[in-house]
Amino acid sequence: MSAKRDYYEVLGVGKEASKDEIKNTYRKLAMQYHPDRNKSPEAEEKFKEISEAYAVLSDDEKKVQYDQFGHAGIGQRYTEEDIFRGADFGDVFRNMGFGGFNSIFDTLFGGFGGRTRGPSSGQDLRFDADITLEQAAKGVTLKVDIPRTRQCETCRGSGAQAGTSPRTCTICNGTGQVQHVQSTGFARMVRIGTCSKCRGRGQIIDNPCKTCRGSGATAKTTMIDVKIPAGVDEGHRLRLREQGDVSLEGGRPGDLYVVIHVKPDSRFERDGDDIIHTIQINFPQATLGTEVEVPTIDGAAKLKIPAGTESGSFFRLRGKGMPRVEGYGRGDQLVRVKVRIPGKLTPKQKQLVQELAKEFDNVSDKKSSF
């Protein structure tokens, strides 16, 4: 299998392209490669390739992930269905004489990823988790309360009262969807929509359950464990499959997305997998050299400051940074040194500095005499 091409290359735009430029470029390419217009053997694959590139680059979150990690960042976080979910294809194809994007992919690929369409999944949920830098460095398991819909315990999700059963919808024959096919010149539009009679469930409930009022689901707050891996950074997103709302149409539950927020730490700055700590030393320490104790994620460590260190110098503690969340090893800790110059001096200190300055002048005069 050949490697995927760069999404920017596929659309022929630069990384600095605006959303409007990306949309307009995709619209032109879609007109060129749409299988209803282009009957060449490679048109379908080309159409899918440009559509995938547009779905990623038109989504702010996916675009950031792709710009940082490339195709690996997309493939590790999103299924094919996730990639296309949320893209405004309806707006792109409006007034172009084609059916909706989902119906196009149903016709070409039998649904996302080659799967046939079925009942809609439950609603995805989002939880924002605030953690400390130390928790981000070592990993942590959080116990969080998630309000979500669960299967009704009274009717066990059927939506019908005890002793009764739903009946199959005669309009959609239990599929929950209706299909409308319309031919307009060279284009054949296939529109698939939710059945208005059963509202997508495929069943009619004559005697609704009193607990859930026929929905088959009730609201419930559930405590779950969220395992946050070591090395996560601000904005990192975890996906917990089927931990979202239950589907009211009999599909799989939605997913729970946990978005990580790392609280600022007064001791450290973070730069990717590296962390930076700043220390201050006085002029004699910078001149003569010294040994200082500095904090690290793992505890205090000793650091030797060589004689003649200038303000703004950096020293590296290897392997004392953040773990690499999707790799091996750790980053480093950089120690930034600032030399502290006193604003006020005692009379004795002033005298000693003046004597030191004279010594420097004498040395300078001797060198210039040669």
mmCIF file of C-alpha atoms in Angstrom, residues 43-172:
data_model
loop_
_atom_site.group_PDB
_atom_site.id
_atom_site.type_symbol
_atom_site.label_atom_id
_atom_site.label_comp_id
_atom_site.label_asym_id
_atom_site.label_seq_id
_atom_site.Cartn_x
_atom_site.Cartn_y
_atom_site.Cartn_z
ATOM 1 C CA ALA A 43 -12.239 9.373 -10.152
ATOM 2 C CA GLU A 44 -13.804 7.663 -7.138
ATOM 3 C CA GLU A 45 -10.497 7.258 -5.288
ATOM 4 C CA LYS A 46 -9.439 10.794 -6.183
ATOM 5 C CA PHE A 47 -12.775 12.142 -4.948
ATOM 6 C CA LYS A 48 -12.414 10.302 -1.657
ATOM 7 C CA GLU A 49 -8.804 11.507 -1.266
ATOM 8 C CA ILE A 50 -9.638 15.192 -1.716
ATOM 9 C CA SER A 51 -12.707 14.836 0.525
ATOM 10 C CA GLU A 52 -10.616 13.345 3.333
ATOM 11 C CA ALA A 53 -8.051 16.126 2.987
ATOM 12 C CA TYR A 54 -10.815 18.742 3.143
ATOM 13 C CA ALA A 55 -12.487 17.093 6.154
ATOM 14 C CA VAL A 56 -9.213 17.359 8.120
ATOM 15 C CA LEU A 57 -7.974 20.781 6.997
ATOM 16 C CA SER A 58 -11.373 22.458 7.414
ATOM 17 C CA ASP A 59 -11.615 21.328 11.045
ATOM 18 C CA ASP A 60 -9.540 23.485 13.430
ATOM 19 C CA GLU A 61 -8.804 20.697 15.910
ATOM 20 C CA LYS A 62 -7.932 18.078 13.289
ATOM 21 C CA LYS A 63 -5.806 20.584 11.368
ATOM 22 C CA VAL A 64 -3.717 21.394 14.449
ATOM 23 C CA GLN A 65 -3.252 17.674 15.108
ATOM 24 C CA TYR A 66 -2.226 17.049 11.484
ATOM 25 C CA ASP A 67 0.164 20.026 11.362
ATOM 26 C CA GLN A 68 1.917 18.748 14.482
ATOM 27 C CA PHE A 69 1.995 14.984 13.937
ATOM 28 C CA GLY A 70 1.092 14.404 10.280
ATOM 29 C CA HIS A 71 -0.977 11.390 9.209
ATOM 30 C CA ALA A 72 0.046 9.506 12.369
ATOM 31 C CA GLY A 73 -1.689 12.120 14.491
ATOM 32 C CA ILE A 74 -4.929 11.669 12.558
ATOM 33 C CA GLY A 75 -4.847 7.875 12.248
ATOM 34 C CA GLN A 76 -4.123 7.331 15.943
ATOM 35 C CA ARG A 77 -6.961 9.569 17.149
ATOM 36 C CA TYR A 78 -9.757 9.299 14.628
ATOM 37 C CA THR A 79 -11.626 6.552 12.846
ATOM 38 C CA GLU A 80 -12.612 7.149 9.228
ATOM 39 C CA GLU A 81 -16.085 8.064 10.407
ATOM 40 C CA ASP A 82 -14.614 10.559 12.900
ATOM 41 C CA ILE A 83 -12.556 12.202 10.160
ATOM 42 C CA PHE A 84 -15.626 13.030 8.086
ATOM 43 C CA ARG A 85 -17.907 13.793 11.031
ATOM 44 C CA GLY A 86 -18.645 17.502 11.397
ATOM 45 C CA ALA A 87 -17.309 18.639 8.007
ATOM 46 C CA ASP A 88 -19.685 21.035 6.234
ATOM 47 C CA PHE A 89 -20.045 19.021 3.023
ATOM 48 C CA GLY A 90 -23.708 19.964 2.801
ATOM 49 C CA ASP A 91 -22.711 23.615 2.441
ATOM 50 C CA VAL A 92 -20.038 22.763 -0.133
ATOM 51 C CA PHE A 93 -22.383 20.686 -2.334
ATOM 52 C CA ARG A 94 -25.392 22.958 -2.021
ATOM 53 C CA ASN A 95 -26.601 24.214 -5.426
ATOM 54 C CA MET A 96 -24.170 21.945 -7.249
ATOM 55 C CA GLY A 97 -26.821 19.490 -8.417
ATOM 56 C CA PHE A 98 -25.588 16.621 -6.242
ATOM 57 C CA GLY A 99 -27.128 14.772 -3.319
ATOM 58 C CA GLY A 100 -25.857 15.135 0.238
ATOM 59 C CA PHE A 101 -22.368 13.971 1.028
ATOM 60 C CA ASN A 102 -23.499 11.055 3.186
ATOM 61 C CA SER A 103 -25.680 9.685 0.384
ATOM 62 C CA ILE A 104 -22.746 9.963 -2.032
ATOM 63 C CA PHE A 105 -20.555 7.890 0.249
ATOM 64 C CA ASP A 106 -23.388 5.428 0.820
ATOM 65 C CA THR A 107 -23.590 4.903 -2.944
ATOM 66 C CA LEU A 108 -19.823 4.648 -3.491
ATOM 67 C CA PHE A 109 -18.604 2.910 -0.354
ATOM 68 C CA GLY A 110 -21.646 1.532 1.441
ATOM 69 C CA GLY A 111 -21.193 4.057 4.238
ATOM 70 C CA PHE A 112 -18.062 5.226 6.073
ATOM 71 C CA GLY A 113 -15.295 2.697 6.008
ATOM 72 C CA GLY A 114 -17.322 0.344 3.802
ATOM 73 C CA ARG A 115 -19.986 -0.235 6.467
ATOM 74 C CA THR A 116 -23.654 -0.121 5.690
ATOM 75 C CA ARG A 117 -25.633 2.562 7.407
ATOM 76 C CA GLY A 118 -27.448 1.567 10.553
ATOM 77 C CA PRO A 119 -29.031 3.268 13.528
ATOM 78 C CA SER A 120 -27.343 6.488 14.584
ATOM 79 C CA SER A 121 -24.865 6.352 17.434
ATOM 80 C CA GLY A 122 -25.575 8.018 20.745
ATOM 81 C CA GLN A 123 -24.462 11.564 21.424
ATOM 82 C CA ASP A 124 -20.743 12.097 22.072
ATOM 83 C CA LEU A 125 -19.865 13.825 25.340
ATOM 84 C CA ARG A 126 -16.954 16.026 26.396
ATOM 85 C CA PHE A 127 -15.303 16.317 29.791
ATOM 86 C CA ASP A 128 -12.565 18.875 30.560
ATOM 87 C CA ALA A 129 -10.012 17.576 33.058
ATOM 88 C CA ASP A 130 -7.719 19.950 34.964
ATOM 89 C CA ILE A 131 -4.485 18.326 36.146
ATOM 90 C CA THR A 132 -1.178 19.514 37.556
ATOM 91 C CA LEU A 133 2.124 19.367 35.692
ATOM 92 C CA GLU A 134 3.287 16.656 38.094
ATOM 93 C CA GLN A 135 0.185 14.570 37.283
ATOM 94 C CA ALA A 136 0.838 15.141 33.588
ATOM 95 C CA ALA A 137 4.414 13.929 34.072
ATOM 96 C CA LYS A 138 3.593 10.785 36.030
ATOM 97 C CA GLY A 139 0.122 9.929 34.733
ATOM 98 C CA VAL A 140 -2.977 9.778 36.898
ATOM 99 C CA THR A 141 -6.323 8.014 37.106
ATOM 100 C CA LEU A 142 -9.205 10.382 37.793
ATOM 101 C CA LYS A 143 -12.598 9.394 39.106
ATOM 102 C CA VAL A 144 -15.124 11.657 37.403
ATOM 103 C CA ASP A 145 -18.899 11.919 37.490
ATOM 104 C CA ILE A 146 -20.379 11.956 33.989
ATOM 105 C CA PRO A 147 -24.062 12.865 33.521
ATOM 106 C CA ARG A 148 -25.304 10.854 30.537
ATOM 107 C CA THR A 149 -28.268 8.906 29.254
ATOM 108 C CA ARG A 150 -28.362 5.191 29.966
ATOM 109 C CA GLN A 151 -30.715 2.406 28.967
ATOM 110 C CA CYS A 152 -33.974 2.602 30.885
ATOM 111 C CA GLU A 153 -33.967 -0.106 33.561
ATOM 112 C CA THR A 154 -37.764 -0.369 33.596
ATOM 113 C CA CYS A 155 -38.287 -1.234 29.931
ATOM 114 C CA ARG A 156 -34.674 -2.309 29.236
ATOM 115 C CA GLY A 157 -34.432 0.150 26.389
ATOM 116 C CA SER A 158 -37.518 -0.949 24.456
ATOM 117 C CA GLY A 159 -39.483 2.179 25.354
ATOM 118 C CA ALA A 160 -42.650 0.126 25.813
ATOM 119 C CA GLN A 161 -44.593 -0.602 28.985
ATOM 120 C CA ALA A 162 -44.123 -3.972 30.660
ATOM 121 C CA GLY A 163 -46.188 -6.628 28.940
ATOM 122 C CA THR A 164 -46.221 -4.779 25.607
ATOM 123 C CA SER A 165 -43.800 -4.655 22.693
ATOM 124 C CA PRO A 166 -43.019 -2.154 19.952
ATOM 125 C CA ARG A 167 -44.192 -2.973 16.443
ATOM 126 C CA THR A 168 -42.204 -2.624 13.232
ATOM 127 C CA CYS A 169 -42.695 0.647 11.358
ATOM 128 C CA THR A 170 -44.481 -0.003 8.069
ATOM 129 C CA ILE A 171 -43.031 3.096 6.405
ATOM 130 C CA CYS A 172 -39.336 2.201 6.682
#
